[in-house]
PDB file of C-alpha atoms (C1' of nucleotides) in Angstrom:
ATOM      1  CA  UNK A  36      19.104  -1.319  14.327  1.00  0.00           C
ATOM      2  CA  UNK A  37      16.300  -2.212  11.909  1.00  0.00           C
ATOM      3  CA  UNK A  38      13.689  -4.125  12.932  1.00  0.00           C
ATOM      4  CA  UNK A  39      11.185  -6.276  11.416  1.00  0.00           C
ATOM      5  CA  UNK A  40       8.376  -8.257  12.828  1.00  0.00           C
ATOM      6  CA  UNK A  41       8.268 -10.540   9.323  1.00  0.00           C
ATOM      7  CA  UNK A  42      10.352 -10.738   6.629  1.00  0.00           C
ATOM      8  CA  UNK A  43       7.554  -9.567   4.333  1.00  0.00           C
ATOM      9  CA  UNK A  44       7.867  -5.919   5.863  1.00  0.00           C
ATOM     10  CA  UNK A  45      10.989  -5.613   3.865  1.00  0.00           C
ATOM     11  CA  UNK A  46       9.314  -6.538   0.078  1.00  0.00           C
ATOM     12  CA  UNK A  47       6.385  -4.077   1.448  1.00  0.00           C
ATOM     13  CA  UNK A  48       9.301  -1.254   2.238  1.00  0.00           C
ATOM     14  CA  UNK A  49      10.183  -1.577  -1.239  1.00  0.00           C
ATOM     15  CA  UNK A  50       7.114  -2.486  -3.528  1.00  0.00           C
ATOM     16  CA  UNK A  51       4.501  -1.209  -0.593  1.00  0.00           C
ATOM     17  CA  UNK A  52       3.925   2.299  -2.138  1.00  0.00           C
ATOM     18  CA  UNK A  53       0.607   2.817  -3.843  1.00  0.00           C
ATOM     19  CA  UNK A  54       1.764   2.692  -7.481  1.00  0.00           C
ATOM     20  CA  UNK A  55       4.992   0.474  -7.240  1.00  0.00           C
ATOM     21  CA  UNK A  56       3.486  -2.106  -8.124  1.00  0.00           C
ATOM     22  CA  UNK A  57       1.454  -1.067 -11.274  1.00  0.00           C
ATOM     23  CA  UNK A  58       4.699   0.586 -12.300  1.00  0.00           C
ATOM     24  CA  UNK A  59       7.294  -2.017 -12.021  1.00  0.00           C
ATOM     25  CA  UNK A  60       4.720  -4.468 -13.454  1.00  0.00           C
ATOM     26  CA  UNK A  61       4.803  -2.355 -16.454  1.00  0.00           C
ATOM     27  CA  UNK A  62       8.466  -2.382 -16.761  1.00  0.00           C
ATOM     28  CA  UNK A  63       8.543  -6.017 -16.307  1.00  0.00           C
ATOM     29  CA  UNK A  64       7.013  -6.121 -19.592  1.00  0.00           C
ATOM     30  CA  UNK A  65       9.187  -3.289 -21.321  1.00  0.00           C
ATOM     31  CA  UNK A  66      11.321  -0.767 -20.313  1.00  0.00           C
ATOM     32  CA  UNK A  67       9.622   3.039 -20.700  1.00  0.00           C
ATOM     33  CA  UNK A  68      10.156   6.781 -20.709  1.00  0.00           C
ATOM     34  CA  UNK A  69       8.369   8.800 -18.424  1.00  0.00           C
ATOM     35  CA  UNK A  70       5.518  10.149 -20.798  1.00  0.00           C
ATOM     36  CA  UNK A  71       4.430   6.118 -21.331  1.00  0.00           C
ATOM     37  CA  UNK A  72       4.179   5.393 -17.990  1.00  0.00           C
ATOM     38  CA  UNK A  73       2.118   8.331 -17.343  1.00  0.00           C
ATOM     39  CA  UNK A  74       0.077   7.331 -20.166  1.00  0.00           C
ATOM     40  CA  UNK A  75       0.205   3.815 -18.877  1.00  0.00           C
ATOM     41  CA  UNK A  76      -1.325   4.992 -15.530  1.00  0.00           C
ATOM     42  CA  UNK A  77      -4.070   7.852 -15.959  1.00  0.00           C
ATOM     43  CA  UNK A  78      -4.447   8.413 -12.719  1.00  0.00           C
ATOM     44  CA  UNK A  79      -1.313   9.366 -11.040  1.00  0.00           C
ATOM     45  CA  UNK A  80      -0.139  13.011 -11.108  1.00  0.00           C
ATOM     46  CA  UNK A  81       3.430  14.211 -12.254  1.00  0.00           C
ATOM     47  CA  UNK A  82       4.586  14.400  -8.720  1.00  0.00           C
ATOM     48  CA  UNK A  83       3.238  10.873  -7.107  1.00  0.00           C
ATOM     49  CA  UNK A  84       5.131   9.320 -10.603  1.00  0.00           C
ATOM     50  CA  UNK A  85       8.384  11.023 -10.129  1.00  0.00           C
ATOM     51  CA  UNK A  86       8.604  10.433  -5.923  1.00  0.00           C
ATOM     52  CA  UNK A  87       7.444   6.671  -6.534  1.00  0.00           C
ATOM     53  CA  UNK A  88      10.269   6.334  -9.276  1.00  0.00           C
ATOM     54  CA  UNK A  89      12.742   7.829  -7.061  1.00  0.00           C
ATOM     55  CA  UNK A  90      12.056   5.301  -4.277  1.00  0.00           C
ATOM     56  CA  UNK A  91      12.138   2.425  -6.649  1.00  0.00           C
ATOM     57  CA  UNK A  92      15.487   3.819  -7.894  1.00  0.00           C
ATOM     58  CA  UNK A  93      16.929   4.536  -4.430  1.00  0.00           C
ATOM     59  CA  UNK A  94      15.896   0.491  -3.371  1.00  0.00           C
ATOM     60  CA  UNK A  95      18.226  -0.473  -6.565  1.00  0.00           C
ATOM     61  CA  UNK A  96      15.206  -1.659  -8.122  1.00  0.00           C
ATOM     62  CA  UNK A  97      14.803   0.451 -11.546  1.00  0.00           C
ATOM     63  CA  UNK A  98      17.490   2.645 -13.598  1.00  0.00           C
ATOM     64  CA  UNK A  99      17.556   5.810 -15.016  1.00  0.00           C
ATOM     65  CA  UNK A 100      18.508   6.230 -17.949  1.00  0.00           C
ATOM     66  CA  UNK A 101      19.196   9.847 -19.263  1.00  0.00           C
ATOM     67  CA  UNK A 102      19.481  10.718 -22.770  1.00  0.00           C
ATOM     68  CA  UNK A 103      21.517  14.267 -23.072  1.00  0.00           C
ATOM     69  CA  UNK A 104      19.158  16.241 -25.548  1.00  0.00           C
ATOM     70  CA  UNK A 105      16.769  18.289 -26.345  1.00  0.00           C
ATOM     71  CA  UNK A 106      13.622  17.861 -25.599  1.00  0.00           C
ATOM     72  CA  UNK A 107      14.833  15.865 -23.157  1.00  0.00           C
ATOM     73  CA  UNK A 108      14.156  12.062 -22.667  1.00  0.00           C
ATOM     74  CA  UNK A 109      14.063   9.986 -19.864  1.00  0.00           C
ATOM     75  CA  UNK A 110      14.148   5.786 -19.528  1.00  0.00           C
ATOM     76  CA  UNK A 111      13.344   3.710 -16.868  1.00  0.00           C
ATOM     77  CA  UNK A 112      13.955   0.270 -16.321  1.00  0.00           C
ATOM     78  CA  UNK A 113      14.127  -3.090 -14.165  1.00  0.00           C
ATOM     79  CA  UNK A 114      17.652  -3.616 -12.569  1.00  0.00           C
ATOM     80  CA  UNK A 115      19.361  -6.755 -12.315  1.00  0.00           C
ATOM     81  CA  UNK A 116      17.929  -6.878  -8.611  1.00  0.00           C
ATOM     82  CA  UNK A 117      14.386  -5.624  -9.723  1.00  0.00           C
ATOM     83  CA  UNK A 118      13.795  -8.596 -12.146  1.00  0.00           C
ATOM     84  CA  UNK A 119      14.171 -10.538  -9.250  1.00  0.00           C
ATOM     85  CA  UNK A 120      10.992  -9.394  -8.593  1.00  0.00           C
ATOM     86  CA  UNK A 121       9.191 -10.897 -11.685  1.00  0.00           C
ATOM     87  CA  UNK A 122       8.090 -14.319 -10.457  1.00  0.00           C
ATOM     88  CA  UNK A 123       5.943 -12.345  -7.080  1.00  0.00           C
ATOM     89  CA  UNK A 124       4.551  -9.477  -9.591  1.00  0.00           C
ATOM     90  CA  UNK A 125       3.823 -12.072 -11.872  1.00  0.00           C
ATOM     91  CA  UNK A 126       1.883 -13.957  -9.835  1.00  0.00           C
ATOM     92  CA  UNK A 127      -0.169 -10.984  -8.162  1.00  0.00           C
ATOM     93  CA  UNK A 128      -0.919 -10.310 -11.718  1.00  0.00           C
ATOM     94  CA  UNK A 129      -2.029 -13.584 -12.658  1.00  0.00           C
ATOM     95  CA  UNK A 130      -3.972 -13.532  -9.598  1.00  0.00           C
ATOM     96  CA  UNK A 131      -5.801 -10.189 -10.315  1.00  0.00           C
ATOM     97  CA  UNK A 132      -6.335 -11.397 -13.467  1.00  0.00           C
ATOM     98  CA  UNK A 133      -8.238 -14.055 -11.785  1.00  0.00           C
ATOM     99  CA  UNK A 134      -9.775 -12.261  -9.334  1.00  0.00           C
ATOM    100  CA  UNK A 135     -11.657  -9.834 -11.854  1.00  0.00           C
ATOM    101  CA  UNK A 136     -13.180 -12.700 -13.498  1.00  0.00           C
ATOM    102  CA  UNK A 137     -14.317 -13.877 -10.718  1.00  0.00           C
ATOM    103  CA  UNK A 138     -15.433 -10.930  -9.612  1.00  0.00           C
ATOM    104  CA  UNK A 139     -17.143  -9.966 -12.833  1.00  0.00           C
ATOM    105  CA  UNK A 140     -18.455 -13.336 -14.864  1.00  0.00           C
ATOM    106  CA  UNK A 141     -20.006 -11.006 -16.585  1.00  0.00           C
ATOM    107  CA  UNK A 142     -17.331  -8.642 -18.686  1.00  0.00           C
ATOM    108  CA  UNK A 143     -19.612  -6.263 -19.596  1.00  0.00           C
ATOM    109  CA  UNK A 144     -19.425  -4.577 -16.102  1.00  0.00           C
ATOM    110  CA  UNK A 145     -15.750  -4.317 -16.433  1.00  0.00           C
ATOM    111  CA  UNK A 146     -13.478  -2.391 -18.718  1.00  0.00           C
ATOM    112  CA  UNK A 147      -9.559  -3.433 -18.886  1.00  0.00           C
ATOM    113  CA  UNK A 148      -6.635  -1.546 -19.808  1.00  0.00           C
ATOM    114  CA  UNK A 149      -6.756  -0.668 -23.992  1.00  0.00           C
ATOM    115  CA  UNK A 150     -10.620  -1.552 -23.494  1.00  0.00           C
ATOM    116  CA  UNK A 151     -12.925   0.890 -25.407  1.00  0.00           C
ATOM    117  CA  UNK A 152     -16.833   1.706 -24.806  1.00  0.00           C
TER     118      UNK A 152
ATOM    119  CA  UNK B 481     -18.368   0.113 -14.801  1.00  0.00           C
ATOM    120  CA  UNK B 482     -15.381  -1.057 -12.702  1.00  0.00           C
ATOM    121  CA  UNK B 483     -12.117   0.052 -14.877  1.00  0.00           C
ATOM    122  CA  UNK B 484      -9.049  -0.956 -14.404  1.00  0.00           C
ATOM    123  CA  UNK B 485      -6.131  -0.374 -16.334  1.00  0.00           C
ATOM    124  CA  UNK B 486      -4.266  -3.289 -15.553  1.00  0.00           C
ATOM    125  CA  UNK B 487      -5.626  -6.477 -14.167  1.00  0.00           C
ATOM    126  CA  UNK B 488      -2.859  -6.223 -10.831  1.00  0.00           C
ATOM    127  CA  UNK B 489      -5.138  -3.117  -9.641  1.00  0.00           C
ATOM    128  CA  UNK B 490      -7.181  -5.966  -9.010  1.00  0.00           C
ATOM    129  CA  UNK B 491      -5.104  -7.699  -6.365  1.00  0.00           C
ATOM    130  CA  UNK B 492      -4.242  -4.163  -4.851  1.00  0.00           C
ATOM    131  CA  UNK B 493      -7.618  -3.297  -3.918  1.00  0.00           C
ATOM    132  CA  UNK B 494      -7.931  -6.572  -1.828  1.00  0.00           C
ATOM    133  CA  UNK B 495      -3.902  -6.766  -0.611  1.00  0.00           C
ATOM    134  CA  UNK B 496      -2.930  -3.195  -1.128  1.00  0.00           C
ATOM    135  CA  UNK B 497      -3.632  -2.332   2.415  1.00  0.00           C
ATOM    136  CA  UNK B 498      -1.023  -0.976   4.729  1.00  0.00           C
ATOM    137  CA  UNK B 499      -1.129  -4.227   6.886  1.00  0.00           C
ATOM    138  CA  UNK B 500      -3.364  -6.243   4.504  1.00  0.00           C
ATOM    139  CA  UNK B 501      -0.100  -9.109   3.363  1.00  0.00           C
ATOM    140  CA  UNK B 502       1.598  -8.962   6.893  1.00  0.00           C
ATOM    141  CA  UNK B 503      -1.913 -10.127   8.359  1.00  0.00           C
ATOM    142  CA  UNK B 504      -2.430 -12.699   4.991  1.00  0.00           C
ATOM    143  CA  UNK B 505       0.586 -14.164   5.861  1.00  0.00           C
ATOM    144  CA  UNK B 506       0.256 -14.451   9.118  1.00  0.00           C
ATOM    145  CA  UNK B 507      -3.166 -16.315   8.585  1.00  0.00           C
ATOM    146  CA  UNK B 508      -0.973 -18.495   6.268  1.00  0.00           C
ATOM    147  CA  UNK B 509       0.714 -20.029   9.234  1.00  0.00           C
ATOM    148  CA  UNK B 510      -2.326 -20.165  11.381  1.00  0.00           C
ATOM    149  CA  UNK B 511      -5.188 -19.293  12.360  1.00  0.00           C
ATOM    150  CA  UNK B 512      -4.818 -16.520  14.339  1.00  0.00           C
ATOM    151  CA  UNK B 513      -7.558 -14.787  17.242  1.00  0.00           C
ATOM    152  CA  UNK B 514      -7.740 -10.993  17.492  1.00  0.00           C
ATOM    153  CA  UNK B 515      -5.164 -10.787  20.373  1.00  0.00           C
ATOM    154  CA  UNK B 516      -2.474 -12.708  18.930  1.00  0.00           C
ATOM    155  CA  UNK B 517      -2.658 -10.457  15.338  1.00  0.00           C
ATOM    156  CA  UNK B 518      -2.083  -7.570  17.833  1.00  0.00           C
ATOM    157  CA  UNK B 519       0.751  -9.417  19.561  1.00  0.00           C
ATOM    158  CA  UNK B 520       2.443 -10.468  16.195  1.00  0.00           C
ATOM    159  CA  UNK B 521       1.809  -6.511  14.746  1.00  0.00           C
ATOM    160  CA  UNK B 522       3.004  -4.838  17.807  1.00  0.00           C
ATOM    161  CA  UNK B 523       2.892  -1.155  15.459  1.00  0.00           C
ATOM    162  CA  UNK B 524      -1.044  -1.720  14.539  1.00  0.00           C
ATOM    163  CA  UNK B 525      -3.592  -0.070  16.799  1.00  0.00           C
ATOM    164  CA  UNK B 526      -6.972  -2.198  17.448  1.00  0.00           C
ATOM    165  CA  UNK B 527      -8.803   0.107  14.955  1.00  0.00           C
ATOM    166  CA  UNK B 528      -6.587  -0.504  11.937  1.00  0.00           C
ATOM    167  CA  UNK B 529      -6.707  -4.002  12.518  1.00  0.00           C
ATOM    168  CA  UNK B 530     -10.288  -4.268  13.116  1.00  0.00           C
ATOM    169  CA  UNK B 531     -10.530  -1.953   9.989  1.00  0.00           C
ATOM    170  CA  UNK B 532      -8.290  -3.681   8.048  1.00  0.00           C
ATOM    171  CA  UNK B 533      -9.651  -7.565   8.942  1.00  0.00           C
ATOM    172  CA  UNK B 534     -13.398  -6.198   7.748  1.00  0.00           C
ATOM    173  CA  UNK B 535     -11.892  -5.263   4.252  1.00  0.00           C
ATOM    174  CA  UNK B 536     -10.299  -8.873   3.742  1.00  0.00           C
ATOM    175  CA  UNK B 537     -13.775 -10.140   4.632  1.00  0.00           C
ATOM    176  CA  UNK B 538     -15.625  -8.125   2.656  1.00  0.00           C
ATOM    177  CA  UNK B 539     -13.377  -9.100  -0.251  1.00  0.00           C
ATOM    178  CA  UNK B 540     -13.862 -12.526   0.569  1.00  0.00           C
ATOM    179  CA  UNK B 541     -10.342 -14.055   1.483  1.00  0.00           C
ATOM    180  CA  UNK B 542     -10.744 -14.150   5.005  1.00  0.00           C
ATOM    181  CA  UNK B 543     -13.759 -15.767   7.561  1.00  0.00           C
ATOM    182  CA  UNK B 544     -14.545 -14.389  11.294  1.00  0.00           C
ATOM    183  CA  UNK B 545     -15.307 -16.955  13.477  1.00  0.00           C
ATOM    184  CA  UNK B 546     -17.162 -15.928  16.509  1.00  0.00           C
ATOM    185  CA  UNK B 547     -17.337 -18.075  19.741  1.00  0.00           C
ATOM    186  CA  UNK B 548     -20.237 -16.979  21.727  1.00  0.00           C
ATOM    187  CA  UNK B 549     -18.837 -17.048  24.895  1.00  0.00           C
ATOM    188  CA  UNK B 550     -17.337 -14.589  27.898  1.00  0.00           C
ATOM    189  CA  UNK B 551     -14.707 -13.240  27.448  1.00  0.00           C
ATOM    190  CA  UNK B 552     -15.347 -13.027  24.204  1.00  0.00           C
ATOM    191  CA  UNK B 553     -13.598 -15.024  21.355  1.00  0.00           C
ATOM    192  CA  UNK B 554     -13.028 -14.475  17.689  1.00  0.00           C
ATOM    193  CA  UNK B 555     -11.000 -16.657  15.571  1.00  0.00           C
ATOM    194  CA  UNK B 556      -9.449 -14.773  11.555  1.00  0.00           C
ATOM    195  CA  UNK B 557      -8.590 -17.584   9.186  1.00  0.00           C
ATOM    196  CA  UNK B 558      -8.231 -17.684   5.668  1.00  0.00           C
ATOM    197  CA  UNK B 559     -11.266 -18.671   3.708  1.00  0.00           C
ATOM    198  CA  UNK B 560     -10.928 -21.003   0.333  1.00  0.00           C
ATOM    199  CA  UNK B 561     -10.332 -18.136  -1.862  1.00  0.00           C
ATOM    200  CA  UNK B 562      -8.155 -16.789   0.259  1.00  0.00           C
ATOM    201  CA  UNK B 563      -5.895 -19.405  -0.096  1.00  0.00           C
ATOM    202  CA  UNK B 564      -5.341 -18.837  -3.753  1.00  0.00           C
ATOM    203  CA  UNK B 565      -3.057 -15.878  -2.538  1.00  0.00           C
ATOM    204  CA  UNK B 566      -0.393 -18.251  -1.080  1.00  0.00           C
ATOM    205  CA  UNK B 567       1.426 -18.921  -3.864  1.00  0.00           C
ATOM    206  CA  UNK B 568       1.634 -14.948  -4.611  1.00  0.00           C
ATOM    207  CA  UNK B 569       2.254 -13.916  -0.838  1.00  0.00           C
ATOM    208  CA  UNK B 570       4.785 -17.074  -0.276  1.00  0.00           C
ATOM    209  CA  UNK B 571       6.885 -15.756  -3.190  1.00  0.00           C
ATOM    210  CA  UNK B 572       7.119 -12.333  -1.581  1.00  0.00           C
ATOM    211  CA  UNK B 573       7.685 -13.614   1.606  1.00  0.00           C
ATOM    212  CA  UNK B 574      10.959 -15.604   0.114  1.00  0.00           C
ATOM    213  CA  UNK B 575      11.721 -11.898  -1.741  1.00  0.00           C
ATOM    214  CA  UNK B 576      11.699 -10.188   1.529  1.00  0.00           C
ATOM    215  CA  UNK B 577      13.876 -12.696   3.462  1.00  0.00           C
ATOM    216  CA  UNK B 578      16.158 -12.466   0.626  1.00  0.00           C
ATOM    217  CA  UNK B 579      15.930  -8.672   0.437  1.00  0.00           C
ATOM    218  CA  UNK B 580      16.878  -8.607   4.596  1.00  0.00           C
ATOM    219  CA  UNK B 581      20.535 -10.694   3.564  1.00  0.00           C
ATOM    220  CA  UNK B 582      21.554  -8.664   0.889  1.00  0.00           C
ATOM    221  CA  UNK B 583      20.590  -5.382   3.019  1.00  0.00           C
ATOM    222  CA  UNK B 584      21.882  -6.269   5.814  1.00  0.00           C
ATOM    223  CA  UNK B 585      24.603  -8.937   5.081  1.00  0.00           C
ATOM    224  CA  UNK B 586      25.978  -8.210   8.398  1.00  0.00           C
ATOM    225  CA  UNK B 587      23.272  -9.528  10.861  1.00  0.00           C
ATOM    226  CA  UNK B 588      24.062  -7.515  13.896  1.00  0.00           C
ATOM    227  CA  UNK B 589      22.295  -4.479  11.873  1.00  0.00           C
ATOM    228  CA  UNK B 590      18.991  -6.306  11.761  1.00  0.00           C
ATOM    229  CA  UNK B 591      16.261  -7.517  14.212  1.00  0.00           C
ATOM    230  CA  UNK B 592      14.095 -10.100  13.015  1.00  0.00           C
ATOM    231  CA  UNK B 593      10.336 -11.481  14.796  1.00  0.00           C
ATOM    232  CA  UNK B 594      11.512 -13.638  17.781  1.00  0.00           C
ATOM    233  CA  UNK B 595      14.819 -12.253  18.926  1.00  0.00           C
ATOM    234  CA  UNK B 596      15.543 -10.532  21.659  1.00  0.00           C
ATOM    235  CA  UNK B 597      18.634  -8.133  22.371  1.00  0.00           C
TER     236      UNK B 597
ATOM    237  C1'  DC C1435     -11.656  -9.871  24.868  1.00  0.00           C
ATOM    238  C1'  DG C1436     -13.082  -7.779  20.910  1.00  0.00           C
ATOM    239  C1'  DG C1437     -14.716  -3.909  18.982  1.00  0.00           C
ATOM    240  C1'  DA C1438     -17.483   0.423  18.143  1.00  0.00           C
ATOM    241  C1'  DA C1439     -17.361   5.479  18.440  1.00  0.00           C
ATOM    242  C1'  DT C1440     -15.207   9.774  18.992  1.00  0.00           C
ATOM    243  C1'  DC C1441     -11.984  13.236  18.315  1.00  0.00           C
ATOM    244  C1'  DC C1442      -7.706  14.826  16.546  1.00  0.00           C
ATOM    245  C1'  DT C1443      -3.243  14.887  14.268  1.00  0.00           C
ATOM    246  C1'  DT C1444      -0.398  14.268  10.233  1.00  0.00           C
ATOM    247  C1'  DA C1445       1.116  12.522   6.066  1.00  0.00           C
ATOM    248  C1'  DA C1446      -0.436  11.422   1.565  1.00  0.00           C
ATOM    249  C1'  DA C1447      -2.131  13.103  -2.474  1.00  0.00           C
ATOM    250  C1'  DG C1448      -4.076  16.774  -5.724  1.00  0.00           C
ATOM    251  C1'  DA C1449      -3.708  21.257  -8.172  1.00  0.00           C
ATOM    252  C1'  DT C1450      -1.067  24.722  -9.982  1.00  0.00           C
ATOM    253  C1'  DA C1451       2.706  27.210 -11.675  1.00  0.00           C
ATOM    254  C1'  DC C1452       7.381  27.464 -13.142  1.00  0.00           C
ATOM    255  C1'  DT C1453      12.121  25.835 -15.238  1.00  0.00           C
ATOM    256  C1'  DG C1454      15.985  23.779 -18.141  1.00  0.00           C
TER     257       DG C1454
ATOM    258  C1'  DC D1026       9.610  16.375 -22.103  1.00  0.00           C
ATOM    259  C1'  DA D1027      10.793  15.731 -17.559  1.00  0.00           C
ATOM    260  C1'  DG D1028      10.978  17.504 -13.338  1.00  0.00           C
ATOM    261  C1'  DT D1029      10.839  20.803  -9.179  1.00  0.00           C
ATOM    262  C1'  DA D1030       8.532  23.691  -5.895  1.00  0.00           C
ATOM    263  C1'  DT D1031       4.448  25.335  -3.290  1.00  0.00           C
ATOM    264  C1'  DC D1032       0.262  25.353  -1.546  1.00  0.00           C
ATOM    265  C1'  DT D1033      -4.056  23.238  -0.433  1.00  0.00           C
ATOM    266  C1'  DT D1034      -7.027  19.501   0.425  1.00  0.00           C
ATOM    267  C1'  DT D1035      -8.177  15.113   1.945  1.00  0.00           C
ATOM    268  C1'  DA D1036      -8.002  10.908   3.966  1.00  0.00           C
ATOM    269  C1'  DA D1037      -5.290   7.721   6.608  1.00  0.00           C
ATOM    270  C1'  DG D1038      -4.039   6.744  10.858  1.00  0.00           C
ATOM    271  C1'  DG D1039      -3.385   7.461  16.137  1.00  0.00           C
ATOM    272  C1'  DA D1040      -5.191   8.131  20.908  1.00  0.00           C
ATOM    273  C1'  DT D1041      -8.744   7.618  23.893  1.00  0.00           C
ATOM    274  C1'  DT D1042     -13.012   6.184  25.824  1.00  0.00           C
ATOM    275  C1'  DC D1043     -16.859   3.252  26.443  1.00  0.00           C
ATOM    276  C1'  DC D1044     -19.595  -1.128  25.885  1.00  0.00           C
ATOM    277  C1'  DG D1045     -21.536  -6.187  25.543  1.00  0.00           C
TER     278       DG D1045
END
DNA sequence: CGGAATCCTTAAAGATACTG
DNA sequence: CAGTATCTTTAAGGATTCCG
């Protein structure tokens, strides 16, 4: 029997992982092989991408899509199910968005994705 | 230089704690005093929550209202800011509710806040 | 009642090396 | 390129105690 205090405890079993988030917002906005996201997100290591990817997949959330060759290629994407979970990413994304121009008025003291010195 | 490499990091590092959302939304619905957060989270222990309520003030979304008075008496409510995080924490509210149904269409698997055995 | 302080246990995360 | 397997390190979290 599964038991939840709040019904938000479910969307954190799914999405509540430290890079879930930051990934699936990424494939809201295109779908990407393995090498991107990595690229995409400079601080997670091999291992923390794969397990997180493996949740998302096992919650019906992403596919994986497997190209048979050599070298060998990898795609992940949103599933039917996981773009239901555009409009909440989208608006924690609008609201970090937000939140770092409020928290920095002044953009020199912050540096965003793409952003160069 | 604060760097982030995309803006959502930003709402992560103020809701990307363990309990952070489940107390937010909580605080949504009322204004809530130490002792009924613990009540509502029976799995937190006092030192996560006190842990994790200093973070949301320290960020900014949430006030500490102090009654001085024995016993002692302290009041968690969101603060103006914080409020801008409804919208964003409603919507995955609504996600996990709807995640629950298609989990668990048949209810008898599932225990929700409130009901008893 | 609310919370600070302490100690202690693990689970998360990092580093590294290896494989098809 | 993508992923697995180990090992090590670290930090998150739990249990307990004491205090205004």
């Amino acid at each position: 029997m599964k038991k939840y205090n709040i019904p938000v405890e479910a969307s954190l079993e799914v999405i509540g992982g430290k890079w879930k988030v930051v990934i699936l917002c990424h494939l809201i906005k295109s779908k990407r092989r393995t090498s991107e996201l990595k690229r995409l997100m400079p601080g997670i290591t091999q291992k923390m991408l794969t397990q997180q990817l493996r949740e998302l997949e096992a919650d019906g959330v992403i596919n994986r899509i497997i190209y048979n060759q050599v070298p060998p290629k990898v795609e992940y994407e949103l599933t039917e199910y996981g773009w239901s979970l555009k409009e909440p990413l989208d608006m924690l994304c609008a609201w970090g968005e937000q939140h770092i121009e409020k928290t920095y008025p002044d953009k020199s003291e912050v540096l965003l994705e793409g952003e160069e010195v």
